[in-house]
Amino acid sequence: MEHRAPPLSSGVTGLDDILHGGFVPGRMYLVHGQPGTGKTLLGMHFLQEGLTNDETVLFIHGEESQDEIRMNGDAVDIDVSGAEFLDLGPDSEFFTEDYSYDLVDPSDIEQDRYTQDIHEAIREIDPDRVVVDPITQLRYVEANDYQFRKRILAFMRFLKQREITVLTTATPSTEQEYDTEIRSLSDGIIELTRGDGGRRIKVAKHRALGQRKSDHAMEIRGNGIEVFPQLVPDRHEHPLESNHLEFGIPGLDELSGGGFDQRTVTFISGPTGAGKTSTGTQLLTQAAANGLNSAVYLFEEDIETYQHRSESIGMPVTKMRDDGLLSVTEIEPRTLSGEEFAHMVKDEIDERETDIVMIDGLDGYTTSIQGNEENLVRKLHALTRYLKNRGITVLVTNEISQITGISNATSNNLSYVADNLLFLSYVEMDGSLQKVIGILKKRSGNFEPNLREFEITSDGIRVGDPLTGLHGILQGVPRSGGPTDLSRYE
């Protein structure tokens, strides 16, 4: 059997995951994207990784000077000062010492001598990794696309014979045939984009190793490029546990048939101010009393407000945090992609062995996370599946628009994601607004099909007896008569 060398790391951990380990040694790769999408930085990561492994690396550049490249790297903590540099720009010493005419005028250039000098420089340096930024610089010395293809093929054979791994960059061209030539000649293609959904990265082709499909999140921050692949649920799902998570409130535990099963997804829906977050926090408080770890992600309020509100009704959030049984993270608007948030949750459950995750609230998630609402809903669904398959219980608070009554169990038609649907609502009774609580869905186990009165006091949550002899409660105006049918609201 032929021995295959292990892949070479790109220097960007998340990208290696998408590439199924990294780059195949001795191959040529294309990084394709508009200006400002991070092509050059990706090449610099690739070279820095080689320097870290005591490899010889070469940066062939034509649009920026060596000083500019180093300065750009220093700004994001990428150090390529140990690399060899070969400047092919029209004003470079490499060109002007040999020729007396402009690089971008192919009719006046001795193409063979130009590429021969590049080959000689590579033989002298003998690099393990090469970045050509951009590959279009070689196009300028060819009379037509046919000659360019021949030149690139010869260049690739030359590099492969020397077992050099090459990363090239290119900006999409208006010349469709020329753009297609570069892509077809490359062993792998990495596409970088930037839009309303933030920076995205996609591996369109990767010969020999294959790649993870779809596009993924990418950020450029103080330490350079970070890639956040979409999370993939474990292959072997855990069976639903018979252990119940109770609320510790008799009326609510009776309503829910003894609580909800672990490793399920529960949506707590209701209008603003109804008590969704407090209800979820009550379950976390009872879980902490049983030694379970929880994590809360706040999308609609700050940590101080959440902590004060919880403790004002008897939920010891500060003590739970001090005891290491609760972590609370405030998410800043428009700073994260859906994938980066998912990785934030993943890293925390790996570090703290978290049992329960509460996402507070869904509307804040869809407005705070980068991307359009439809894609974000899919990413939230993928995250909840991933967490369930890791054995994590998930709570999601969800604000619905109706102040009184309820026409939909969740916003965005997300009821299919939930194993359990608990809802709160306001109703008008005796000339005043009161709150009710009920359950529309519980995939495993029994629950009461009744509504109960719900109240938040300084002593905590109080859930009353079932409301009987009334109908029309979910329309917001209870009337004497038969019971309310909850099934049609699921």
Tab-separated table of C-alpha atoms in Angstrom:
chain	number	residue	atom	x	y	z
A	1	MET	CA	0.000	0.000	0.000
A	2	GLU	CA	1.228	3.460	-0.874
A	3	HIS	CA	2.364	5.455	2.127
A	4	ARG	CA	0.590	8.794	2.405
A	5	ALA	CA	2.170	11.604	4.390
A	6	PRO	CA	-0.057	13.189	7.029
A	7	PRO	CA	-1.841	16.413	6.071
A	8	LEU	CA	-0.140	19.753	6.670
A	9	SER	CA	-1.913	22.070	9.074
A	10	SER	CA	-3.214	25.299	7.588
A	11	GLY	CA	-2.369	27.094	10.823
A	12	VAL	CA	-6.093	27.723	11.408
A	13	THR	CA	-7.609	25.006	13.613
A	14	GLY	CA	-11.191	25.270	12.433
A	15	LEU	CA	-10.082	25.223	8.804
A	16	ASP	CA	-8.169	21.988	9.372
A	17	ASP	CA	-11.438	20.414	10.570
A	18	ILE	CA	-13.185	21.457	7.359
A	19	LEU	CA	-10.230	20.141	5.287
A	20	HIS	CA	-10.358	16.764	7.074
A	21	GLY	CA	-6.965	17.350	8.665
A	22	GLY	CA	-5.273	19.962	6.500
A	23	PHE	CA	-3.561	20.262	3.128
A	24	VAL	CA	-2.170	17.313	1.185
A	25	PRO	CA	1.621	17.765	0.938
A	26	GLY	CA	2.931	18.633	-2.510
A	27	ARG	CA	-0.384	19.967	-3.831
A	28	MET	CA	-1.479	23.417	-5.015
A	29	TYR	CA	-4.406	25.219	-3.382
A	30	LEU	CA	-6.357	28.326	-4.375
A	31	VAL	CA	-7.768	30.857	-1.909
A	32	HIS	CA	-10.460	32.726	-3.818
A	33	GLY	CA	-12.282	35.882	-2.707
A	34	GLN	CA	-12.923	39.571	-3.122
A	35	PRO	CA	-10.440	42.129	-1.735
A	36	GLY	CA	-10.578	42.362	2.063
A	37	THR	CA	-11.912	38.871	2.683
A	38	GLY	CA	-8.670	37.589	4.268
A	39	LYS	CA	-6.844	35.759	1.448
A	40	THR	CA	-3.375	37.083	2.275
A	41	LEU	CA	-3.845	36.551	6.014
A	42	LEU	CA	-4.778	32.927	5.377
A	43	GLY	CA	-1.558	32.503	3.410
A	44	MET	CA	0.400	34.086	6.261
A	45	HIS	CA	-1.138	31.648	8.763
A	46	PHE	CA	-0.046	28.822	6.477
A	47	LEU	CA	3.548	30.099	6.390
A	48	GLN	CA	3.672	30.829	10.130
A	49	GLU	CA	2.607	27.238	10.820
A	50	GLY	CA	5.502	26.051	8.675
A	51	LEU	CA	7.955	28.271	10.565
A	52	THR	CA	6.634	26.874	13.850
A	53	ASN	CA	7.488	23.395	12.527
A	54	ASP	CA	11.025	24.493	11.522
A	55	GLU	CA	10.173	24.392	7.830
A	56	THR	CA	11.564	26.709	5.160
A	57	VAL	CA	8.809	28.894	3.734
A	58	LEU	CA	8.660	31.331	0.813
A	59	PHE	CA	6.293	34.241	0.232
A	60	ILE	CA	6.052	35.210	-3.456
A	61	HIS	CA	4.186	38.508	-3.549
A	62	GLY	CA	3.346	41.094	-6.159
A	63	GLU	CA	0.812	43.592	-4.789
A	64	GLU	CA	2.188	44.481	-1.350
A	65	SER	CA	5.777	45.061	-0.288
A	66	GLN	CA	7.593	42.889	2.228
A	67	ASP	CA	7.349	45.652	4.859
A	68	GLU	CA	3.603	46.019	4.308
A	69	ILE	CA	3.089	42.273	4.628
A	70	ARG	CA	4.996	42.134	7.901
A	71	MET	CA	3.141	45.153	9.284
A	72	ASN	CA	-0.216	43.614	8.391
A	73	GLY	CA	0.829	40.395	10.113
A	74	ASP	CA	1.989	42.201	13.246
A	75	ALA	CA	-1.431	43.881	13.516
A	76	VAL	CA	-3.099	40.473	14.005
A	77	ASP	CA	-0.264	38.702	15.829
A	78	ILE	CA	1.007	36.726	12.818
A	79	ASP	CA	4.794	36.552	12.603
A	80	VAL	CA	6.291	35.629	9.228
A	81	SER	CA	9.593	37.482	9.734
A	82	GLY	CA	11.437	34.161	9.365
A	83	ALA	CA	10.063	33.600	5.863
A	84	GLU	CA	11.916	34.134	2.600
A	85	PHE	CA	10.336	36.791	0.376
A	86	LEU	CA	10.319	37.087	-3.405
A	87	ASP	CA	8.834	40.353	-4.692
A	88	LEU	CA	7.424	40.158	-8.227
A	89	GLY	CA	5.883	43.614	-8.211
A	90	PRO	CA	6.645	45.956	-11.138
A	91	ASP	CA	8.915	48.096	-8.958
A	92	SER	CA	10.733	45.243	-7.247
A	93	GLU	CA	14.479	44.678	-7.364
A	94	PHE	CA	13.840	41.167	-8.651
A	95	PHE	CA	12.305	42.576	-11.792
A	96	THR	CA	14.055	45.874	-12.375
A	97	GLU	CA	17.540	44.434	-12.060
A	98	ASP	CA	16.886	42.005	-14.911
A	99	TYR	CA	14.617	44.039	-17.127
A	100	SER	CA	14.124	47.621	-18.088
A	101	TYR	CA	10.392	47.506	-18.822
A	102	ASP	CA	7.114	47.225	-16.939
A	103	LEU	CA	5.961	43.836	-15.654
A	104	VAL	CA	2.377	44.369	-16.703
A	105	ASP	CA	3.216	44.806	-20.390
A	106	PRO	CA	3.493	41.175	-21.589
A	107	SER	CA	4.453	42.098	-25.152
A	108	ASP	CA	7.828	43.414	-23.955
A	109	ILE	CA	8.737	40.599	-21.591
A	110	GLU	CA	10.847	37.512	-22.074
A	111	GLN	CA	8.412	35.155	-20.376
A	112	ASP	CA	10.708	32.175	-20.280
A	113	ARG	CA	13.462	34.096	-18.534
A	114	TYR	CA	11.006	35.531	-16.008
A	115	THR	CA	9.654	32.144	-14.901
A	116	GLN	CA	13.131	30.630	-15.106
A	117	ASP	CA	14.334	33.154	-12.548
A	118	ILE	CA	11.431	32.193	-10.252
A	119	HIS	CA	12.415	28.537	-10.560
A	120	GLU	CA	16.038	29.349	-9.785
A	121	ALA	CA	15.018	31.324	-6.710
A	122	ILE	CA	12.908	28.380	-5.490
A	123	ARG	CA	15.777	25.928	-6.101
A	124	GLU	CA	18.109	28.144	-4.093
A	125	ILE	CA	15.690	28.631	-1.190
A	126	ASP	CA	14.343	25.037	-1.315
A	127	PRO	CA	11.112	25.798	0.590
A	128	ASP	CA	8.644	23.339	2.077
A	129	ARG	CA	5.725	25.768	1.758
A	130	VAL	CA	5.108	28.547	-0.757
A	131	VAL	CA	2.461	31.259	-0.911
A	132	VAL	CA	1.910	33.012	-4.264
A	133	ASP	CA	-0.067	36.187	-3.593
A	134	PRO	CA	-1.636	36.620	-6.083
A	135	ILE	CA	-1.339	33.896	-8.712
A	136	THR	CA	-2.657	36.460	-11.215
A	137	GLN	CA	0.780	38.061	-11.143
A	138	LEU	CA	1.942	35.198	-13.366
A	139	ARG	CA	-0.913	35.889	-15.786
A	140	TYR	CA	0.530	39.316	-16.585
A	141	VAL	CA	3.559	37.841	-18.322
A	142	GLU	CA	1.588	35.585	-20.660
A	143	ALA	CA	0.173	36.601	-24.006
A	144	ASN	CA	-3.080	34.600	-23.609
A	145	ASP	CA	-4.929	32.077	-21.450
A	146	TYR	CA	-3.449	29.138	-23.343
A	147	GLN	CA	0.082	30.233	-22.533
A	148	PHE	CA	-0.945	30.950	-18.923
A	149	ARG	CA	-2.335	27.409	-18.529
A	150	LYS	CA	0.848	25.905	-19.955
A	151	ARG	CA	2.945	28.058	-17.607
A	152	ILE	CA	0.900	27.139	-14.531
A	153	LEU	CA	0.972	23.423	-15.400
A	154	ALA	CA	4.743	23.539	-15.788
A	155	PHE	CA	5.022	25.500	-12.539
A	156	MET	CA	2.857	22.933	-10.700
A	157	ARG	CA	4.925	20.009	-12.022
A	158	PHE	CA	8.086	21.768	-10.948
A	159	LEU	CA	6.764	22.352	-7.412
A	160	LYS	CA	5.350	18.823	-7.041
A	161	GLN	CA	8.653	17.308	-8.124
A	162	ARG	CA	10.204	19.202	-5.233
A	163	GLU	CA	7.311	18.149	-2.906
A	164	ILE	CA	6.419	21.767	-2.187
A	165	THR	CA	2.923	22.614	-0.906
A	166	VAL	CA	1.623	25.819	-2.480
A	167	LEU	CA	-1.133	28.203	-1.469
A	168	THR	CA	-2.141	30.716	-4.126
A	169	THR	CA	-4.602	33.599	-3.946
A	170	ALA	CA	-6.851	35.150	-6.582
A	171	THR	CA	-9.650	37.665	-6.818
A	172	PRO	CA	-12.697	36.624	-8.909
A	173	SER	CA	-12.137	37.815	-12.471
A	174	THR	CA	-14.549	39.249	-15.006
A	175	GLU	CA	-12.848	36.931	-17.502
A	176	GLN	CA	-14.883	33.773	-16.852
A	177	GLU	CA	-12.567	31.491	-18.851
A	178	TYR	CA	-9.501	32.754	-17.019
A	179	ASP	CA	-11.196	32.316	-13.623
A	180	THR	CA	-12.217	28.764	-14.550
A	181	GLU	CA	-8.657	27.894	-15.605
A	182	ILE	CA	-7.221	28.782	-12.199
A	183	ARG	CA	-9.912	26.836	-10.343
A	184	SER	CA	-9.596	23.721	-12.511
A	185	LEU	CA	-5.824	23.599	-12.114
A	186	SER	CA	-5.988	23.757	-8.312
A	187	ASP	CA	-6.101	20.644	-6.133
A	188	GLY	CA	-8.232	22.493	-3.611
A	189	ILE	CA	-10.304	25.671	-3.534
A	190	ILE	CA	-11.081	27.766	-0.476
A	191	GLU	CA	-13.706	30.459	-1.030
A	192	LEU	CA	-13.897	33.517	1.240
A	193	THR	CA	-16.892	35.863	1.292
A	194	ARG	CA	-18.142	38.757	3.366
A	195	GLY	CA	-21.742	39.978	3.635
A	196	ASP	CA	-24.676	40.605	5.965
A	197	GLY	CA	-24.058	37.253	7.633
A	198	GLY	CA	-20.455	38.211	8.433
A	199	ARG	CA	-17.369	36.506	7.040
A	200	ARG	CA	-17.872	33.033	5.599
A	201	ILE	CA	-15.488	30.326	4.398
A	202	LYS	CA	-16.189	27.335	2.195
A	203	VAL	CA	-13.973	24.578	0.816
A	204	ALA	CA	-15.374	24.025	-2.665
A	205	LYS	CA	-12.888	21.299	-3.641
A	206	HIS	CA	-10.258	19.189	-1.902
A	207	ARG	CA	-8.765	16.340	-3.864
A	208	ALA	CA	-7.680	13.186	-2.033
A	209	LEU	CA	-9.069	14.092	1.402
A	210	GLY	CA	-12.445	15.643	0.650
A	211	GLN	CA	-14.008	18.332	2.816
A	212	ARG	CA	-16.913	19.188	5.069
A	213	LYS	CA	-19.718	20.621	2.963
A	214	SER	CA	-21.532	23.940	3.288
A	215	ASP	CA	-20.058	27.281	4.291
A	216	HIS	CA	-18.817	28.085	7.780
A	217	ALA	CA	-18.236	31.126	9.946
A	218	MET	CA	-14.947	33.017	9.880
A	219	GLU	CA	-13.697	36.014	11.860
A	220	ILE	CA	-10.559	38.173	11.700
A	221	ARG	CA	-9.596	39.360	15.160
A	222	GLY	CA	-6.523	40.266	17.176
A	223	ASN	CA	-4.999	36.812	16.754
A	224	GLY	CA	-5.718	36.537	13.047
A	225	ILE	CA	-8.262	34.256	11.372
A	226	GLU	CA	-10.638	32.108	13.390
A	227	VAL	CA	-12.872	29.537	11.702
A	228	PHE	CA	-15.963	28.041	13.335
A	229	PRO	CA	-17.230	24.950	11.494
A	230	GLN	CA	-20.884	24.059	11.787
A	231	LEU	CA	-21.365	21.591	14.626
A	232	VAL	CA	-22.279	18.050	13.625
A	233	PRO	CA	-24.399	16.016	16.075
A	234	ASP	CA	-22.823	12.826	17.382
A	235	ARG	CA	-23.696	9.750	15.371
A	236	HIS	CA	-24.943	7.786	18.385
A	237	GLU	CA	-27.809	9.540	20.072
A	238	HIS	CA	-28.447	9.009	23.771
A	239	PRO	CA	-31.846	7.544	24.647
A	240	LEU	CA	-34.257	9.811	26.488
A	241	GLU	CA	-33.636	9.587	30.230
A	242	SER	CA	-36.424	8.668	32.630
A	243	ASN	CA	-34.920	11.055	35.202
A	244	HIS	CA	-37.081	14.137	35.572
A	245	LEU	CA	-35.937	17.687	36.126
A	246	GLU	CA	-38.407	19.125	38.584
A	247	PHE	CA	-39.187	22.786	39.207
A	248	GLY	CA	-39.449	22.411	42.981
A	249	ILE	CA	-42.867	24.115	42.951
A	250	PRO	CA	-45.736	21.690	43.745
A	251	GLY	CA	-48.295	23.195	41.362
A	252	LEU	CA	-45.835	23.391	38.472
A	253	ASP	CA	-44.485	19.895	39.026
A	254	GLU	CA	-48.049	18.552	39.099
A	255	LEU	CA	-48.879	20.425	35.876
A	256	SER	CA	-45.813	18.985	34.130
A	257	GLY	CA	-46.321	15.450	35.361
A	258	GLY	CA	-43.322	15.544	37.673
A	259	GLY	CA	-41.122	17.783	35.520
A	260	PHE	CA	-39.441	17.310	32.163
A	261	ASP	CA	-37.093	14.525	31.142
A	262	GLN	CA	-33.392	15.193	30.954
A	263	ARG	CA	-31.803	15.416	27.487
A	264	THR	CA	-34.843	17.129	26.009
A	265	VAL	CA	-35.514	20.595	24.561
A	266	THR	CA	-38.095	22.723	26.360
A	267	PHE	CA	-39.502	25.974	24.971
A	268	ILE	CA	-40.948	28.415	27.501
A	269	SER	CA	-43.140	30.797	25.506
A	270	GLY	CA	-45.126	33.850	26.468
A	271	PRO	CA	-45.530	37.627	26.097
A	272	THR	CA	-43.104	40.150	27.527
A	273	GLY	CA	-42.968	40.268	31.313
A	274	ALA	CA	-44.936	37.056	31.801
A	275	GLY	CA	-42.136	35.278	33.700
A	276	LYS	CA	-40.427	33.097	31.102
A	277	THR	CA	-36.866	33.708	32.319
A	278	SER	CA	-37.880	33.326	35.970
A	279	THR	CA	-39.596	30.004	35.218
A	280	GLY	CA	-36.498	28.705	33.467
A	281	THR	CA	-34.245	29.942	36.272
A	282	GLN	CA	-36.479	28.178	38.812
A	283	LEU	CA	-35.743	24.874	37.086
A	284	LEU	CA	-32.003	25.671	37.157
A	285	THR	CA	-32.242	26.536	40.863
A	286	GLN	CA	-33.792	23.153	41.632
A	287	ALA	CA	-31.227	21.434	39.416
A	288	ALA	CA	-28.396	23.151	41.347
A	289	ALA	CA	-29.891	21.834	44.591
A	290	ASN	CA	-29.480	18.378	43.034
A	291	GLY	CA	-25.844	19.046	42.073
A	292	LEU	CA	-26.379	19.706	38.346
A	293	ASN	CA	-24.402	22.352	36.427
A	294	SER	CA	-26.183	24.901	34.275
A	295	ALA	CA	-25.208	27.621	31.793
A	296	VAL	CA	-27.359	30.626	30.873
A	297	TYR	CA	-26.814	32.747	27.744
A	298	LEU	CA	-28.492	36.149	27.972
A	299	PHE	CA	-29.539	37.799	24.720
A	300	GLU	CA	-31.984	40.389	26.016
A	301	GLU	CA	-30.646	41.697	29.341
A	302	ASP	CA	-27.359	42.169	31.163
A	303	ILE	CA	-25.983	39.932	33.893
A	304	GLU	CA	-26.591	42.446	36.707
A	305	THR	CA	-30.282	42.810	35.825
A	306	TYR	CA	-30.740	39.053	35.503
A	307	GLN	CA	-29.047	38.413	38.813
A	308	HIS	CA	-30.994	41.142	40.651
A	309	ARG	CA	-34.372	40.028	39.271
A	310	SER	CA	-33.734	36.397	40.137
A	311	GLU	CA	-32.558	37.064	43.672
A	312	SER	CA	-35.450	39.452	44.361
A	313	ILE	CA	-37.798	36.454	44.091
A	314	GLY	CA	-35.683	34.066	46.138
A	315	MET	CA	-33.502	32.403	43.472
A	316	PRO	CA	-29.892	32.394	44.785
A	317	VAL	CA	-28.141	33.023	41.480
A	318	THR	CA	-25.036	34.590	43.088
A	319	LYS	CA	-24.497	31.602	45.371
A	320	MET	CA	-25.081	29.188	42.498
A	321	ARG	CA	-22.400	31.013	40.493
A	322	ASP	CA	-20.002	31.097	43.452
A	323	ASP	CA	-20.511	27.354	43.982
A	324	GLY	CA	-19.697	26.668	40.329
A	325	LEU	CA	-23.177	25.312	39.598
A	326	LEU	CA	-24.193	28.145	37.260
A	327	SER	CA	-22.426	30.216	34.632
A	328	VAL	CA	-24.051	33.290	33.106
A	329	THR	CA	-22.846	34.797	29.808
A	330	GLU	CA	-24.131	38.025	28.300
A	331	ILE	CA	-24.067	38.028	24.477
A	332	GLU	CA	-23.244	41.344	22.822
A	333	PRO	CA	-25.432	42.142	19.776
A	334	ARG	CA	-24.079	41.419	16.273
A	335	THR	CA	-20.687	40.212	17.488
A	336	LEU	CA	-21.034	36.466	16.862
A	337	SER	CA	-22.080	34.171	14.059
A	338	GLY	CA	-24.390	31.254	14.759
A	339	GLU	CA	-21.429	28.868	14.479
A	340	GLU	CA	-19.239	30.891	16.841
A	341	PHE	CA	-22.004	30.961	19.436
A	342	ALA	CA	-22.429	27.192	19.051
A	343	HIS	CA	-18.687	26.708	19.613
A	344	MET	CA	-18.859	28.984	22.664
A	345	VAL	CA	-21.525	26.691	24.122
A	346	LYS	CA	-19.573	23.563	23.115
A	347	ASP	CA	-16.370	24.802	24.758
A	348	GLU	CA	-18.194	25.602	27.979
A	349	ILE	CA	-19.907	22.237	28.288
A	350	ASP	CA	-16.569	20.543	27.555
A	351	GLU	CA	-14.842	22.583	30.264
A	352	ARG	CA	-17.546	22.586	32.950
A	353	GLU	CA	-19.378	19.316	32.166
A	354	THR	CA	-22.600	21.293	31.910
A	355	ASP	CA	-25.896	19.433	32.345
A	356	ILE	CA	-28.385	22.150	31.338
A	357	VAL	CA	-28.155	25.042	28.853
A	358	MET	CA	-30.684	27.900	28.841
A	359	ILE	CA	-30.856	30.252	25.822
A	360	ASP	CA	-32.672	33.363	26.996
A	361	GLY	CA	-34.443	34.434	24.584
A	362	LEU	CA	-35.026	33.332	21.024
A	363	ASP	CA	-35.881	36.754	19.570
A	364	GLY	CA	-32.661	38.166	20.996
A	365	TYR	CA	-30.767	35.281	19.445
A	366	THR	CA	-32.158	35.945	15.960
A	367	THR	CA	-31.418	39.685	16.200
A	368	SER	CA	-28.070	39.478	18.000
A	369	ILE	CA	-26.441	36.730	15.935
A	370	GLN	CA	-25.142	37.609	12.471
A	371	GLY	CA	-27.164	36.278	9.557
A	372	ASN	CA	-30.733	36.186	8.279
A	373	GLU	CA	-33.511	34.847	10.479
A	374	GLU	CA	-34.240	31.716	8.453
A	375	ASN	CA	-30.626	30.534	8.544
A	376	LEU	CA	-30.337	31.330	12.241
A	377	VAL	CA	-33.392	29.237	13.070
A	378	ARG	CA	-31.780	26.297	11.252
A	379	LYS	CA	-28.549	26.844	13.177
A	380	LEU	CA	-30.416	26.930	16.477
A	381	HIS	CA	-32.124	23.670	15.551
A	382	ALA	CA	-28.723	22.134	14.746
A	383	LEU	CA	-27.329	23.384	18.074
A	384	THR	CA	-30.196	21.904	20.093
A	385	ARG	CA	-29.775	18.564	18.297
A	386	TYR	CA	-26.061	18.623	19.008
A	387	LEU	CA	-26.637	19.379	22.693
A	388	LYS	CA	-29.287	16.673	23.074
A	389	ASN	CA	-26.967	14.131	21.498
A	390	ARG	CA	-24.285	15.194	23.978
A	391	GLY	CA	-26.729	14.454	26.806
A	392	ILE	CA	-27.496	18.121	27.584
A	393	THR	CA	-30.937	19.421	28.595
A	394	VAL	CA	-31.914	22.605	26.723
A	395	LEU	CA	-34.269	25.432	27.737
A	396	VAL	CA	-35.213	28.191	25.288
A	397	THR	CA	-37.287	31.202	26.285
A	398	ASN	CA	-39.394	32.596	23.453
A	399	GLU	CA	-41.411	35.801	23.379
A	400	ILE	CA	-44.688	35.724	21.466
A	401	SER	CA	-46.456	38.846	20.321
A	402	GLN	CA	-49.892	38.386	21.891
A	403	ILE	CA	-50.322	40.090	25.266
A	404	THR	CA	-53.459	38.097	26.018
A	405	GLY	CA	-54.338	34.736	24.586
A	406	ILE	CA	-52.132	32.597	22.373
A	407	SER	CA	-52.464	31.709	18.694
A	408	ASN	CA	-49.048	30.070	18.189
A	409	ALA	CA	-46.968	28.117	20.657
A	410	THR	CA	-43.711	29.672	19.451
A	411	SER	CA	-42.529	32.421	17.171
A	412	ASN	CA	-40.921	31.430	13.851
A	413	ASN	CA	-42.976	28.185	13.844
A	414	LEU	CA	-40.313	26.445	15.890
A	415	SER	CA	-42.566	24.080	17.826
A	416	TYR	CA	-41.113	21.134	15.876
A	417	VAL	CA	-37.753	21.719	17.594
A	418	ALA	CA	-39.230	21.338	21.069
A	419	ASP	CA	-39.804	18.124	22.975
A	420	ASN	CA	-41.763	20.111	25.544
A	421	LEU	CA	-43.818	23.305	25.155
A	422	LEU	CA	-44.659	25.296	28.270
A	423	PHE	CA	-46.458	28.599	27.840
A	424	LEU	CA	-47.442	31.628	29.901
A	425	SER	CA	-50.165	34.091	29.011
A	426	TYR	CA	-52.147	37.020	30.361
A	427	VAL	CA	-55.929	36.799	30.737
A	428	GLU	CA	-58.555	39.302	31.795
A	429	MET	CA	-60.413	38.123	34.875
A	430	ASP	CA	-62.700	40.280	37.012
A	431	GLY	CA	-61.483	43.440	35.292
A	432	SER	CA	-57.758	42.817	35.842
A	433	LEU	CA	-54.893	41.034	34.067
A	434	GLN	CA	-53.802	37.751	35.553
A	435	LYS	CA	-51.271	35.181	34.349
A	436	VAL	CA	-51.870	31.561	33.496
A	437	ILE	CA	-49.504	28.721	32.730
A	438	GLY	CA	-50.051	25.538	30.767
A	439	ILE	CA	-48.324	22.818	28.770
A	440	LEU	CA	-49.075	22.180	25.109
A	441	LYS	CA	-46.663	19.332	24.474
A	442	LYS	CA	-44.550	16.777	26.296
A	443	ARG	CA	-43.072	14.032	24.160
A	444	SER	CA	-42.540	11.559	26.976
A	445	GLY	CA	-44.732	11.107	30.011
A	446	ASN	CA	-48.039	12.553	31.106
A	447	PHE	CA	-48.973	16.122	31.932
A	448	GLU	CA	-52.093	18.005	32.928
A	449	PRO	CA	-54.167	19.333	30.020
A	450	ASN	CA	-55.327	22.143	32.316
A	451	LEU	CA	-54.369	25.754	32.833
A	452	ARG	CA	-53.288	27.049	36.213
A	453	GLU	CA	-52.997	30.497	37.673
A	454	PHE	CA	-49.412	31.767	37.697
A	455	GLU	CA	-47.946	34.445	39.949
A	456	ILE	CA	-44.472	35.776	40.740
A	457	THR	CA	-44.116	37.051	44.323
A	458	SER	CA	-41.237	38.183	46.523
A	459	ASP	CA	-41.157	34.620	47.830
A	460	GLY	CA	-40.847	33.154	44.351
A	461	ILE	CA	-43.180	31.557	41.819
A	462	ARG	CA	-46.625	30.411	42.874
A	463	VAL	CA	-48.760	28.119	40.709
A	464	GLY	CA	-52.378	27.710	41.751
A	465	ASP	CA	-54.975	24.997	41.290
A	466	PRO	CA	-56.288	24.094	37.828
A	467	LEU	CA	-58.734	26.601	36.371
A	468	THR	CA	-62.016	24.778	35.829
A	469	GLY	CA	-65.376	25.821	34.581
A	470	LEU	CA	-63.888	28.364	32.154
A	471	HIS	CA	-63.298	28.467	28.411
A	472	GLY	CA	-61.843	31.048	26.044
A	473	ILE	CA	-58.797	31.518	28.265
A	474	LEU	CA	-56.386	31.231	25.351
A	475	GLN	CA	-58.294	33.927	23.542
A	476	GLY	CA	-57.539	36.138	26.537
A	477	VAL	CA	-61.129	36.473	27.786
A	478	PRO	CA	-62.235	33.583	30.051
A	479	ARG	CA	-65.911	32.771	30.138
A	480	SER	CA	-67.908	30.303	32.127
A	481	GLY	CA	-68.480	27.074	30.277
A	482	GLY	CA	-66.549	24.042	29.060
A	483	PRO	CA	-62.787	23.481	29.277
A	484	THR	CA	-60.227	24.976	26.924
A	485	ASP	CA	-58.845	22.555	24.305
A	486	LEU	CA	-55.037	22.974	24.275
A	487	SER	CA	-54.235	20.479	21.534
A	488	ARG	CA	-54.941	22.806	18.608
A	489	TYR	CA	-52.307	25.303	19.825
A	490	GLU	CA	-49.376	22.906	19.685
